[in-house]
């Protein structure tokens, strides 16, 4: 009945539009609540254009659409006429197998406009708009047609004309890395090219004054936008080229020097969705599910074999310099031999792995990541030709993979595999089946992948079409072996976790490790209050929180984490991922009462609510655990101390909760006294209100468990 009704709506729309004069066609579609409206029109020369209004106020001025520059072919941009236009609506509720919430409402109105050139080849192009209550997405579809069988795109010129000089939180449109700090500026002050030479980012490449997505903005009137893309498949990642004078952005696709174009596709195909989230409160951007909704439903079926979890690991100690990834000082790239001279500082030993397993088992932590376990680390960086260096099935002599897995199972702790590819894509592609099969035989279901370095083959970039396909194909292949992927140095997240829910998390930001060795002093206190409203809108983040030894003077006297310990706890709630690392050294947790929050906090959520927030300043998020009635709250601030009034009206009525509060002490400060923390217990109901003080660079976290009635 539902499908029949939808068909009737579409048919009625077709009939109505067919009765119009094609030359006068002007189409529009509004969100289900009518607050957002998109108007489409062909301009004087037959160029597709659109504009967007919010509550009858223009928020995107008239902008051009569908202007494609093509190799060896005339551009596809004008002389169009509308062949047919259809409207439809869609509404469903779907369930996340894991995520920020259990049920997701997917409710939109759609406008589909089929265009054809009036002259020459009469090429066809379809533009589809989907408008939601929290924003919109649009994409281009190249239907099967007689005079166009293959498209080689040198530029896609989608335009976003802004209505004012908005405040923007932006990272440069780097073709090779997503690990820049965010900058806050007015739109006409954006200067991405000033970020080209960064000493800690070896493979950075920024060819234009362009910014990456998600790019979040705030108008002078207090309205929020975030520009991004959804369902990035077999296409290049999109950056946004800045026109400061005209307050305009144009899509700038990541290219390939090796191939000399941006995208090559066989017709029929469609592009990713270009998305605009719109909100009156900053927190509504975080609660929006626009990006996942614009992706196709689950294609791989049951993923119950993946369990959201907390994990520890042999990782942070390498960044501190306590141990190394490599086993020996060997420099011969041709082979690894067991008679190579070990330097005695290797981290991934059987003994060390078992110590992490014991700690995890004792502290309600379900998994252990082991980096540096496999041969090749002596030669993985600094060499031009890295193909063939890593072996993804052969351990070093001091690491017994099967024994570590066996011991973990005995203790109820899973092992997370690690595959650092050194961006040598052909080597990894050749070994994937063997590597994933080994994992399957051992019952290992999660792998952290890495792509550090310049992409091989030369001339490709991390975010071009070639690498988009590499990352996505790895996820598809891994699913056949019941393997989930946490990708580092990844392509941007675009909601494909809905379609392939073994895409569990990814880095794709300036992470915790920069605090250990970055030459600029690490991530400033404002970093994560920006990340929550920018990068996190794209999808889960493997940020690796939980550093308790904030100063780590024993290892790095001139580096530190620029938060308080209370903020490190809050990040387990604020920065979302279905896998959350307790990243510090084991010895720094032992005997510290703050560890209790890491033991208690959930990783898989039934409900998520943003209680407050301003971009770059502060944010507080409450999440309800999926398989219990427990709630957890986390709040963080920037370099400024502040007070927050927290209402607990989201809790169940007529219910008492036992709350443990982990908060900054009176003398806490991210730099002067970062480990000072106050822990207290109180009872709370949904009528309760609490005033909390956050230190500079500080935060708080609260665990809430129902008391026996």
XYZ file of C-alpha atoms in Angstrom, residues 121-662:
542
model
C 24.608 15.683 -28.950
C 21.456 16.232 -26.908
C 23.209 14.857 -23.851
C 21.095 14.090 -20.801
C 21.624 14.988 -17.155
C 19.327 14.448 -14.185
C 19.479 16.481 -10.981
C 17.892 15.057 -7.828
C 17.138 17.079 -4.680
C 16.175 15.518 -1.356
C 15.041 18.000 1.266
C 14.862 17.065 4.943
C 13.916 19.028 8.037
C 17.623 19.277 8.913
C 19.026 20.116 5.478
C 19.247 18.912 1.918
C 21.267 16.869 -0.501
C 21.481 16.941 -4.268
C 23.332 14.852 -6.812
C 23.817 14.482 -10.547
C 22.736 11.390 -12.459
C 24.050 10.515 -15.914
C 21.399 8.235 -17.427
C 22.065 5.709 -20.156
C 21.981 7.554 -23.482
C 22.958 7.232 -27.099
C 25.631 9.937 -27.410
C 27.409 9.606 -24.069
C 28.926 6.313 -22.955
C 31.900 7.488 -20.888
C 32.540 10.652 -18.893
C 36.021 11.959 -18.039
C 35.568 14.886 -15.663
C 38.277 17.509 -15.358
C 36.156 19.758 -13.117
C 32.753 19.733 -11.466
C 31.638 23.321 -10.929
C 28.847 23.145 -8.367
C 28.339 26.560 -6.828
C 27.329 27.632 -3.308
C 26.696 31.394 -3.221
C 26.448 32.612 0.360
C 24.259 35.439 1.625
C 26.866 37.027 3.866
C 30.382 37.027 5.228
C 29.774 34.143 7.625
C 32.064 32.913 10.391
C 33.690 29.684 9.170
C 35.445 26.819 10.952
C 37.635 25.389 8.234
C 40.547 23.121 7.407
C 42.487 23.533 4.140
C 41.404 21.589 1.062
C 44.415 19.288 1.201
C 44.348 16.546 -1.433
C 46.502 14.269 0.688
C 45.737 14.598 4.401
C 42.963 15.492 6.853
C 45.238 16.258 9.809
C 45.332 20.050 9.815
C 44.114 22.138 12.719
C 40.873 24.014 12.127
C 40.943 27.781 11.715
C 38.167 30.158 12.764
C 37.751 33.193 10.508
C 35.335 35.222 8.471
C 34.697 33.756 5.035
C 36.599 36.524 3.256
C 39.653 35.824 5.426
C 40.059 32.169 4.432
C 43.634 31.530 3.274
C 44.181 27.797 2.851
C 47.431 28.306 0.952
C 49.036 29.660 4.111
C 48.856 26.108 5.509
C 50.966 24.505 2.761
C 54.281 24.153 4.587
C 53.574 22.371 7.848
C 56.582 20.607 9.426
C 54.505 17.731 10.845
C 52.586 16.893 7.649
C 54.982 15.325 5.182
C 52.664 14.585 2.254
C 50.466 17.664 2.371
C 49.307 19.095 -0.997
C 47.052 22.160 -1.234
C 46.851 23.416 -4.838
C 44.008 25.957 -4.419
C 42.579 28.324 -1.846
C 40.025 25.672 -1.004
C 38.647 24.186 2.206
C 37.763 20.652 3.121
C 34.410 19.326 4.200
C 32.611 19.223 6.531
C 32.936 23.021 6.562
C 30.757 24.613 9.229
C 29.522 28.209 9.265
C 27.489 30.605 11.391
C 25.647 33.634 10.072
C 25.479 36.979 11.841
C 21.828 36.152 12.530
C 22.815 32.951 14.376
C 21.955 30.304 11.778
C 24.336 27.345 11.319
C 25.339 25.500 8.153
C 27.635 22.612 7.396
C 28.667 21.727 3.838
C 29.763 18.161 3.085
C 29.056 15.202 0.805
C 27.393 11.816 1.236
C 27.895 8.406 -0.357
C 31.342 8.998 -1.867
C 31.696 5.988 -4.185
C 33.891 5.663 -7.312
C 34.364 9.428 -7.480
C 36.879 11.981 -6.220
C 36.571 13.689 -2.878
C 35.232 17.244 -3.019
C 36.915 20.341 -1.627
C 35.362 23.813 -1.836
C 37.252 26.520 -3.735
C 36.884 29.945 -2.141
C 35.886 33.142 -3.945
C 36.381 35.677 -1.155
C 35.254 38.692 -3.167
C 31.889 37.209 -4.184
C 31.368 35.171 -0.983
C 31.038 32.009 -3.035
C 32.312 28.416 -3.028
C 32.723 26.077 -5.991
C 33.311 22.336 -5.839
C 36.943 21.448 -6.531
C 37.508 17.717 -6.973
C 40.753 16.042 -5.949
C 42.735 15.134 -9.057
C 45.291 12.641 -10.297
C 48.609 13.770 -11.747
C 49.134 10.252 -13.030
C 45.931 10.278 -15.089
C 45.378 13.968 -15.761
C 41.717 14.116 -14.781
C 39.475 14.083 -11.698
C 36.916 11.344 -12.397
C 36.390 8.700 -15.052
C 33.055 6.837 -15.134
C 31.032 4.747 -17.526
C 27.441 5.896 -18.099
C 25.034 5.323 -16.354
C 26.284 6.548 -12.975
C 25.570 9.167 -10.326
C 27.769 11.464 -8.266
C 27.903 11.632 -4.469
C 25.339 13.849 -2.763
C 26.353 17.461 -2.135
C 24.927 18.253 1.304
C 23.956 21.310 3.336
C 22.911 20.836 6.959
C 20.940 23.771 8.393
C 20.253 24.369 12.090
C 19.160 27.101 14.475
C 21.233 25.572 17.301
C 24.799 24.333 16.927
C 23.938 21.106 18.737
C 21.308 20.245 16.118
C 24.124 19.750 13.602
C 25.474 16.928 15.785
C 22.049 15.338 16.219
C 21.389 15.456 12.448
C 21.452 12.117 10.589
C 21.297 13.696 7.116
C 24.621 12.208 5.977
C 23.802 8.569 6.830
C 20.247 8.939 5.520
C 21.580 9.875 2.078
C 23.361 6.523 1.840
C 21.892 3.242 0.671
C 20.703 0.650 3.207
C 22.913 -2.141 4.520
C 24.338 -4.269 1.670
C 26.300 -6.824 3.698
C 23.605 -8.181 6.017
C 24.199 -9.333 9.570
C 27.164 -7.693 11.330
C 26.526 -9.033 14.815
C 30.047 -10.482 14.660
C 31.323 -6.925 15.251
C 30.950 -5.788 18.848
C 31.416 -2.117 19.774
C 34.111 -2.065 22.427
C 36.740 -0.204 24.382
C 40.333 -1.217 23.771
C 43.866 -0.720 25.024
C 46.989 -1.195 22.979
C 50.644 -1.166 22.149
C 50.566 2.220 20.444
C 50.966 5.302 22.657
C 54.285 4.004 23.953
C 55.737 4.248 20.437
C 54.662 7.879 20.126
C 56.262 8.626 23.482
C 59.483 6.847 22.492
C 59.227 4.160 25.166
C 59.318 1.454 22.490
C 59.407 1.099 18.702
C 57.365 -0.445 15.937
C 60.458 -2.016 14.356
C 62.269 -5.093 15.719
C 65.808 -4.428 14.578
C 68.156 -1.847 13.171
C 68.285 -3.729 9.881
C 68.488 -1.475 6.823
C 68.564 -4.019 3.994
C 65.221 -3.570 2.228
C 65.359 -6.807 0.259
C 64.217 -9.185 2.997
C 63.729 -9.730 6.691
C 65.862 -12.408 8.297
C 65.602 -13.848 11.773
C 69.293 -13.237 12.360
C 68.808 -9.467 12.115
C 70.143 -7.794 15.208
C 67.274 -6.891 17.562
C 67.697 -3.576 19.345
C 65.691 -4.709 22.379
C 63.199 -1.850 22.285
C 60.464 -3.524 20.242
C 56.983 -2.894 21.660
C 54.936 -5.693 20.093
C 56.246 -8.625 22.105
C 54.211 -11.566 23.322
C 54.961 -10.586 26.921
C 53.838 -6.981 26.455
C 50.662 -8.014 24.627
C 49.735 -10.389 27.455
C 50.224 -7.593 29.991
C 47.726 -5.426 28.077
C 45.326 -8.373 27.864
C 45.515 -8.892 31.627
C 44.868 -5.212 32.291
C 41.953 -5.107 29.838
C 40.328 -8.224 31.266
C 40.504 -6.743 34.765
C 38.981 -3.401 33.746
C 35.992 -4.204 31.501
C 37.906 -3.389 28.315
C 37.119 -5.797 25.499
C 40.061 -5.627 23.108
C 43.778 -4.953 22.641
C 45.395 -3.337 19.592
C 48.933 -4.486 18.777
C 50.966 -2.321 16.397
C 54.393 -3.281 15.095
C 53.705 -7.028 15.212
C 54.555 -7.809 11.572
C 57.732 -7.608 9.529
C 58.668 -4.559 7.491
C 58.800 -1.696 9.971
C 62.515 -1.156 9.454
C 61.847 0.068 5.914
C 58.366 1.536 5.892
C 59.094 5.244 5.847
C 61.615 7.446 4.091
C 61.996 5.098 1.136
C 60.722 6.068 -2.296
C 59.698 2.544 -3.251
C 57.752 0.931 -0.419
C 55.950 -1.698 -2.467
C 56.604 -5.156 -1.100
C 57.942 -3.945 2.265
C 55.152 -5.067 4.592
C 54.039 -8.647 5.127
C 50.585 -8.802 6.715
C 50.779 -12.410 7.898
C 54.352 -12.835 9.205
C 55.086 -11.804 12.824
C 58.424 -10.687 14.201
C 60.341 -13.414 16.106
C 59.397 -12.033 19.534
C 55.640 -11.984 18.835
C 53.635 -15.216 18.838
C 50.414 -14.165 17.144
C 48.525 -17.410 17.728
C 49.541 -17.558 21.380
C 48.469 -13.944 21.952
C 45.078 -14.624 20.367
C 44.673 -17.816 22.409
C 45.547 -16.010 25.628
C 43.127 -13.215 24.796
C 40.277 -15.660 24.259
C 41.082 -17.311 27.585
C 40.746 -13.902 29.252
C 37.714 -12.778 27.231
C 39.681 -10.114 25.338
C 39.758 -9.798 21.540
C 42.810 -8.776 19.523
C 42.578 -5.893 17.053
C 44.791 -6.492 14.024
C 46.953 -3.746 12.565
C 47.806 -3.266 8.872
C 50.067 -0.297 8.107
C 50.270 -0.172 4.319
C 52.745 2.763 4.119
C 50.432 3.905 1.274
C 51.838 1.111 -0.936
C 48.427 0.249 -2.298
C 49.357 -2.516 -4.710
C 51.138 -4.521 -2.013
C 48.131 -4.302 0.299
C 45.653 -5.106 -2.424
C 47.575 -8.257 -3.358
C 47.730 -9.467 0.241
C 44.236 -8.569 1.420
C 42.607 -11.963 0.891
C 45.455 -13.764 2.656
C 45.550 -11.231 5.508
C 41.774 -11.199 6.072
C 41.637 -15.002 5.844
C 44.283 -15.224 8.569
C 42.192 -12.931 10.749
C 39.079 -15.013 10.116
C 40.905 -18.230 11.013
C 41.961 -16.684 14.330
C 38.567 -15.159 15.106
C 39.849 -11.577 14.790
C 37.074 -9.283 13.576
C 38.614 -5.789 13.600
C 41.619 -4.266 11.857
C 43.131 -0.804 12.081
C 44.572 0.136 8.689
C 47.052 2.909 7.981
C 48.156 4.756 4.830
C 51.049 6.930 6.026
C 53.127 8.501 3.259
C 52.738 9.539 -0.354
C 50.467 7.258 -2.319
C 51.982 4.635 -4.564
C 51.564 4.571 -7.527
C 53.051 8.046 -7.847
C 50.776 10.851 -8.919
C 47.765 9.708 -6.894
C 46.471 11.438 -3.785
C 44.780 10.093 -0.677
C 41.442 11.658 -1.607
C 41.248 11.115 -5.345
C 39.086 8.567 -7.186
C 41.831 5.930 -7.215
C 42.125 5.931 -3.412
C 38.386 6.310 -2.814
C 38.056 2.980 -4.598
C 40.979 1.466 -2.673
C 39.430 2.256 0.702
C 35.899 1.262 -0.271
C 36.952 -1.964 -1.982
C 38.937 -2.956 1.118
C 35.790 -2.582 3.234
C 33.709 -4.633 0.785
C 36.310 -7.401 0.634
C 36.815 -7.398 4.415
C 33.096 -7.971 4.961
C 33.384 -11.341 3.212
C 35.778 -12.407 5.977
C 33.704 -10.844 8.792
C 36.299 -8.117 9.279
C 35.517 -4.522 10.297
C 37.870 -1.678 9.362
C 39.041 1.317 11.382
C 40.952 3.302 8.743
C 43.681 5.815 9.510
C 44.949 8.350 6.963
C 41.560 7.667 5.348
C 39.231 9.226 2.855
C 36.605 11.389 4.513
C 33.618 9.706 6.124
C 30.463 10.241 4.052
C 27.905 7.991 5.755
C 28.852 4.745 4.029
C 28.771 3.073 7.434
C 25.046 2.643 6.747
C 25.665 0.725 3.521
C 28.746 -1.127 4.783
C 28.421 -1.244 8.594
C 31.820 -2.932 8.877
C 33.127 0.616 8.233
C 33.296 1.255 11.951
C 35.534 4.260 12.551
C 38.390 6.244 11.095
C 40.948 8.872 11.910
C 40.704 11.679 9.360
C 41.595 14.481 11.756
C 44.491 15.775 13.803
C 44.468 13.114 16.490
C 45.794 12.567 19.982
C 49.245 11.444 18.789
C 50.069 15.002 17.675
C 50.189 15.911 21.360
C 53.137 13.539 21.774
C 55.417 14.908 19.078
C 54.022 17.845 17.093
C 56.472 20.726 16.797
C 53.734 23.351 17.275
C 52.848 22.255 20.811
C 50.077 19.807 20.014
C 46.339 20.264 19.721
C 45.147 23.502 21.375
C 42.271 23.393 23.903
C 39.800 24.714 21.301
C 40.546 21.814 18.912
C 37.963 19.295 20.085
C 35.147 21.824 20.694
C 35.597 22.587 16.971
C 35.957 18.948 15.868
C 32.603 18.049 17.460
C 30.836 20.444 15.054
C 32.967 19.812 11.960
C 34.748 16.506 11.406
C 32.395 14.575 13.728
C 29.419 15.490 11.532
C 30.919 13.180 8.885
C 31.073 10.080 11.079
C 32.816 8.182 13.911
C 36.304 9.283 15.012
C 39.078 7.110 16.413
C 40.600 9.918 18.483
C 42.192 7.644 21.155
C 41.278 9.503 24.379
C 42.087 8.641 27.972
C 45.583 10.025 28.549
C 46.096 10.325 32.326
C 49.804 11.253 32.366
C 49.110 14.624 30.751
C 52.642 16.027 30.913
C 54.578 12.739 30.257
C 57.821 14.490 31.250
C 59.571 11.144 31.635
C 59.331 10.662 27.878
C 58.806 14.051 26.212
C 59.703 17.131 28.225
C 58.547 19.611 25.579
C 55.188 18.061 24.717
C 51.958 17.419 26.582
C 48.224 16.910 26.166
C 46.529 20.317 26.294
C 43.499 19.273 28.354
C 42.745 18.342 31.926
C 42.288 14.705 32.903
C 38.570 15.431 33.416
C 38.287 16.414 29.753
C 40.056 13.209 28.700
C 37.243 11.287 30.418
C 34.543 13.435 28.850
C 35.825 12.614 25.358
C 34.459 9.072 25.673
C 30.998 10.624 25.446
C 31.619 13.746 23.368
C 33.697 12.310 20.490
C 31.726 9.402 19.064
C 33.149 6.058 17.972
C 31.924 2.465 18.398
C 35.484 1.635 19.415
C 37.112 3.807 22.072
C 40.716 3.440 23.154
C 42.058 3.724 26.666
C 45.185 5.071 25.052
C 47.634 5.635 27.907
C 50.287 3.291 29.289
C 48.990 0.638 31.681
C 51.093 1.921 34.557
C 49.444 5.350 34.322
C 45.997 3.857 34.983
C 46.874 1.579 37.882
C 45.557 2.954 41.163
C 43.936 6.050 39.638
C 40.260 6.352 40.709
C 39.423 8.165 37.440
C 39.847 4.804 35.661
C 36.414 3.842 36.991
C 34.711 6.037 34.402
C 36.547 4.288 31.544
C 35.531 0.936 33.032
C 31.872 2.021 33.228
C 31.295 4.120 30.115
C 29.390 2.621 27.197
C 30.346 2.584 23.514
C 27.039 1.745 21.806
C 24.100 4.062 22.198
C 20.312 3.971 22.203
C 19.853 7.749 22.291
C 22.044 10.826 21.877
C 21.132 14.328 23.064
C 23.233 17.485 22.733
C 22.558 19.514 25.870
C 24.458 22.660 24.889
C 27.237 23.859 22.632
C 28.907 26.645 20.719
C 31.434 25.821 18.025
C 35.010 26.142 19.239
C 33.906 27.028 22.769
C 32.130 24.169 24.521
C 29.767 21.228 24.068
C 27.899 18.815 26.341
C 26.421 15.535 25.116
C 24.320 12.901 26.908
C 24.082 9.347 25.590
C 21.965 6.411 26.785
C 23.583 2.996 26.574
C 21.906 0.649 24.115
C 21.649 -2.471 26.277
C 21.004 -0.863 29.646
C 19.216 2.067 31.268
C 22.551 3.778 31.987
C 23.215 7.333 30.813
C 26.585 9.017 30.414
C 27.188 12.756 30.071
C 30.338 14.488 28.872
C 31.138 18.172 28.604
C 34.283 19.965 27.390
C 35.451 23.555 27.067
C 38.180 25.428 25.233
C 40.954 27.448 26.916
C 38.338 29.413 28.849
C 36.967 28.378 32.229
C 33.189 28.395 32.361
C 30.173 27.323 34.384
C 27.446 25.108 32.967
C 23.915 24.545 34.207
C 22.902 20.997 33.309
C 19.265 19.900 33.367
C 18.592 16.174 33.637
C 15.091 16.312 32.161
C 16.159 13.714 29.570
C 16.136 11.001 32.264
C 13.163 8.698 32.835
C 10.540 10.241 35.153
C 9.917 8.912 38.658
C 13.310 7.209 38.668
C 16.299 7.714 40.918
C 19.801 7.535 39.473
C 23.098 7.150 41.228
C 25.495 9.630 39.641
C 29.281 9.626 39.798
C 30.651 13.002 38.748
C 34.222 13.394 37.496
